[in-house]
Amino acid sequence: MNMQVNPQELTLDPAPLLSVAGVSRFYGERIGCADVSFDLWPGEVLGIVGESGSGKSTLLRCLAGIDRPDAGQVLFRGGAEPLDIYSVAEQERRRLMRTAWGIVHQNPRDGLRMDVSAGGNVGERLMDNGARHYRKIREAALDWLQRVEIAAGRIDDRPRQFSGGMQQRLQIARVLVSEPRLVFMDEPTGGLDVSVQARLLDLLRVLVRDLGLAAIIVTHDLAVARLLTDRLMVMKDGHVVEQGLTDQVLDDPHHAYTQLLTSAVLTV
Amino acid sequence: MTTMIHVENVAKEFTLHNQGGVRLPVFDNVDFTVAAGEALVLAGASGAGKSSLLRILYGNYRPTSGRIVITHAGRPVDIVSAVPRTVLDIRRRTLGFVSQFLRVIPRVSALDIVRDPLLARGVSPEEASERAKAMLARLNLPQRLWELAPATFSGGEQQRVNIARSFVDPSPIMLIDEPTASLDAGNRDVVVGLIAEAREQGSAIVGIFHDEAVRESVATRYLDITEFRKAA
Ligand SMILES: Nc1ncnc2c1ncn2[C@@H]1O[C@H](COP(=O)(O)OP(=O)(O)OP(=O)(O)O)[C@@H](O)[C@H]1O
Ligand SMILES: Nc1ncnc2c1ncn2[C@@H]1O[C@H](COP(=O)(O)OP(=O)(O)OP(=O)(O)O)[C@@H](O)[C@H]1O
Ligand SMILES: [Mg+2]
Ligand SMILES: [Mg+2]
């Protein structure tokens, strides 16, 4: 039988949203992350897993434009022309981070303005992006608070009056209101108790699917990775040791370290 | 008839790195094809590798060597070498996997779980609801459970939600691993009927069934995978 096989032909959209090539970051002699390469397409959710100190946050900061890598390239295709995010001017990179990207920090305090009301936290992002109409901004803020399940009556409260889970949901609303194409999350459910986590995870799962976001999510929790991600990258000592479809990597791990990681949990 | 699955020279061996690097050869040189409208039943003793082979067809396990050519949207694609998003697209439109276990998603109701594949394929929400309800009713899931999340359901109830989800809109290829394992006779017959209907509508079926009566009524062909055991 002679069959033509060409998976690339089926590609729905021709170019990746993010192309990462050879990204490395060193802290003196110590490796933060080394020689990481991958492509991310619109609508894809990539998980990064690995033990503490394996370089997950370092890599995420390099990808998100927060921390310049010592080597390698991060190309973002927001418009027609791909943009090398570390070769453009600082100002241009900041604009990109504000309009096309969103960053969800592990600690909501790092992503929220604690002295500004919940509605203000959400509305501020819209104003940053040029919205000026007060009533429309307030309506959008209200809509997003409801989408992350914060009661409308809390719109004028400050984040410090919220529980940890609510603060995290508020941060997510603040990030998603400006409709980013690409979202970076570092342990978005870390530090929350299990029932609060489940609710947040379900919310994230639905939002990511409905908005068709591309996302990169750092987590040490394989169940979180299973639920939220399409693809998985496993890191150890700064290197990517295995990557592939999430269920492939978790169900049929090939690398010794991934086998150790998956056997250490009961069910994922 | 249209070839839907073409398996060529597939081998699988597990290497258990954390158990002294022991190698576990499962099978070697597996070759077969399945056409639309056929139901191939995999036979072989426990541990022979039936489930592993089914997972390889789904792109869940990675074979040590070989190709699995799937007819996807009219075109042949090797699922082994396909990039992740192509595999996901193949699963969304062409490949269904039915197991006895439901992967429960927190807070999602049984009805939404069953509606989901229809919505993903562009069916209107109203029609999706109608079809999902009809399927849950056919599998005798009490109506009071439809709006609840299955986390608290019994094993057999969860299993039926899973089957309803899989058969509400049968895929061109259905991979089925022991779907009737803990069902009573009545529900087992419903499942056998669903499989037969899917096949008559043109699905290509590859399945594993412990129950001999089920096996007999589903199979149009058998494949004993023991014959692919690697010569020691
Ligand atoms: N600012 C820094 N200065 C020096 N070393 C650093 C710095 N940030 C990280 N490192 C080191 O780089 C390595 C990777 O750290 P990173 O924070 O990326 O790990 P991680 O995988 O995110 O871990 P965790 O799961 O604990 O958050 C570690 O050895 C860490 O000590
Ligand atoms: N993820 C895995 N990692 C390591 N070994 C595995 C894995 N999955 C299956 N195996 C091994 O492969 C062999 C075949 O298992 P498989 O589940 O495919 O058999 P089976 O024919 O479906 O058996 P049963 O009828 O009992 O379900 C077994 O020895 C099993 O232990
Ligand atoms: Mg970290
Ligand atoms: Mg089995």
Coordinates of C-alpha atoms in Angstrom, one line a residue, chain A residues 1 3-14 41 44 149 198-203 205 209 226-227 230-231 242-245 247-249 251-261 263 268, chain B residues 3 6 8 12 14-18 33 55 58-63 67 69 71-73 75-93 103-108 116:
Chain A
M1 CA 0.0 0.0 0.0
M3 CA 0.0 6.1 1.2
Q4 CA 1.0 9.7 1.3
V5 CA 1.4 10.8 4.8
N6 CA 2.0 14.4 5.7
P7 CA 0.6 15.6 9.0
Q8 CA 1.9 19.2 8.4
E9 CA -0.6 19.4 5.5
L10 CA -3.4 19.3 8.0
T11 CA -2.2 22.3 9.9
L12 CA -5.1 24.6 10.4
D13 CA -3.1 27.8 10.7
P14 CA 0.2 28.1 9.1
W41 CA 0.1 27.6 18.2
E44 CA -2.8 25.6 22.6
E149 CA -17.8 34.3 40.2
A198 CA -11.0 22.7 41.9
R199 CA -13.3 25.7 41.4
L200 CA -10.6 27.9 40.0
L201 CA -9.4 25.1 37.7
D202 CA -12.8 24.5 36.3
L203 CA -13.1 28.2 35.7
R205 CA -10.6 25.3 31.8
R209 CA -11.6 26.9 25.9
R226 CA -3.9 16.8 33.0
L227 CA -7.0 18.9 33.3
D230 CA -2.8 19.9 25.7
R231 CA 0.9 19.5 25.8
E242 CA 10.7 15.1 27.7
Q243 CA 7.8 16.7 25.9
G244 CA 4.6 15.7 24.0
L245 CA 0.9 15.4 24.2
D247 CA -1.7 12.3 28.1
Q248 CA 1.2 10.6 26.2
V249 CA 3.8 12.0 28.6
D251 CA 0.5 7.6 30.6
D252 CA 3.6 6.4 28.7
P253 CA 6.5 8.4 30.1
H254 CA 9.8 7.5 28.5
H255 CA 12.4 9.4 30.5
A256 CA 13.5 8.1 33.8
Y257 CA 12.7 11.3 35.6
T258 CA 9.2 11.5 34.1
Q259 CA 8.6 7.9 35.2
L260 CA 9.6 8.8 38.7
L261 CA 7.4 11.9 38.7
S263 CA 4.8 7.0 39.8
V268 CA -3.5 11.6 37.6
Chain B
T3 CA -9.6 1.7 5.0
H6 CA -3.7 0.9 8.7
E8 CA 2.3 -1.2 9.8
K12 CA 6.0 -1.8 21.7
F14 CA 8.4 -0.6 27.9
T15 CA 11.6 0.4 29.6
L16 CA 11.2 0.7 33.4
H17 CA 14.0 3.0 34.2
N18 CA 13.4 3.0 37.9
T33 CA -6.1 -2.8 8.6
R55 CA -3.9 3.2 23.3
Y58 CA -5.4 6.5 19.9
G59 CA -2.0 8.2 20.0
N60 CA -1.9 7.8 23.8
Y61 CA 1.0 5.3 24.0
R62 CA 3.9 5.8 21.7
P63 CA 5.0 2.7 19.8
R67 CA 3.3 3.6 11.7
V69 CA -2.1 5.5 9.4
T71 CA -7.9 8.2 7.5
H72 CA -8.7 11.6 8.9
A73 CA -11.1 13.9 7.0
R75 CA -6.8 11.9 4.1
P76 CA -4.2 9.5 5.5
V77 CA -2.2 10.7 8.5
D78 CA 0.4 8.9 10.5
I79 CA -0.7 9.5 14.1
V80 CA 2.7 8.3 15.5
S81 CA 4.6 11.1 13.9
A82 CA 1.9 13.8 13.9
V83 CA 2.4 16.9 15.9
P84 CA 0.3 17.2 19.1
R85 CA -2.4 19.6 17.7
T86 CA -2.9 17.3 14.7
V87 CA -3.4 14.3 17.1
L88 CA -5.9 16.4 19.0
D89 CA -7.7 17.3 15.8
I90 CA -7.8 13.7 14.8
R91 CA -9.3 12.8 18.2
R92 CA -11.9 15.6 18.0
R93 CA -13.2 14.6 14.5
R103 CA -12.5 11.1 33.8
V104 CA -14.6 13.3 36.1
I105 CA -14.2 17.0 35.6
P106 CA -15.0 19.1 38.7
R107 CA -18.4 20.7 38.7
V108 CA -19.5 19.7 35.1
D116 CA -19.7 18.4 24.9

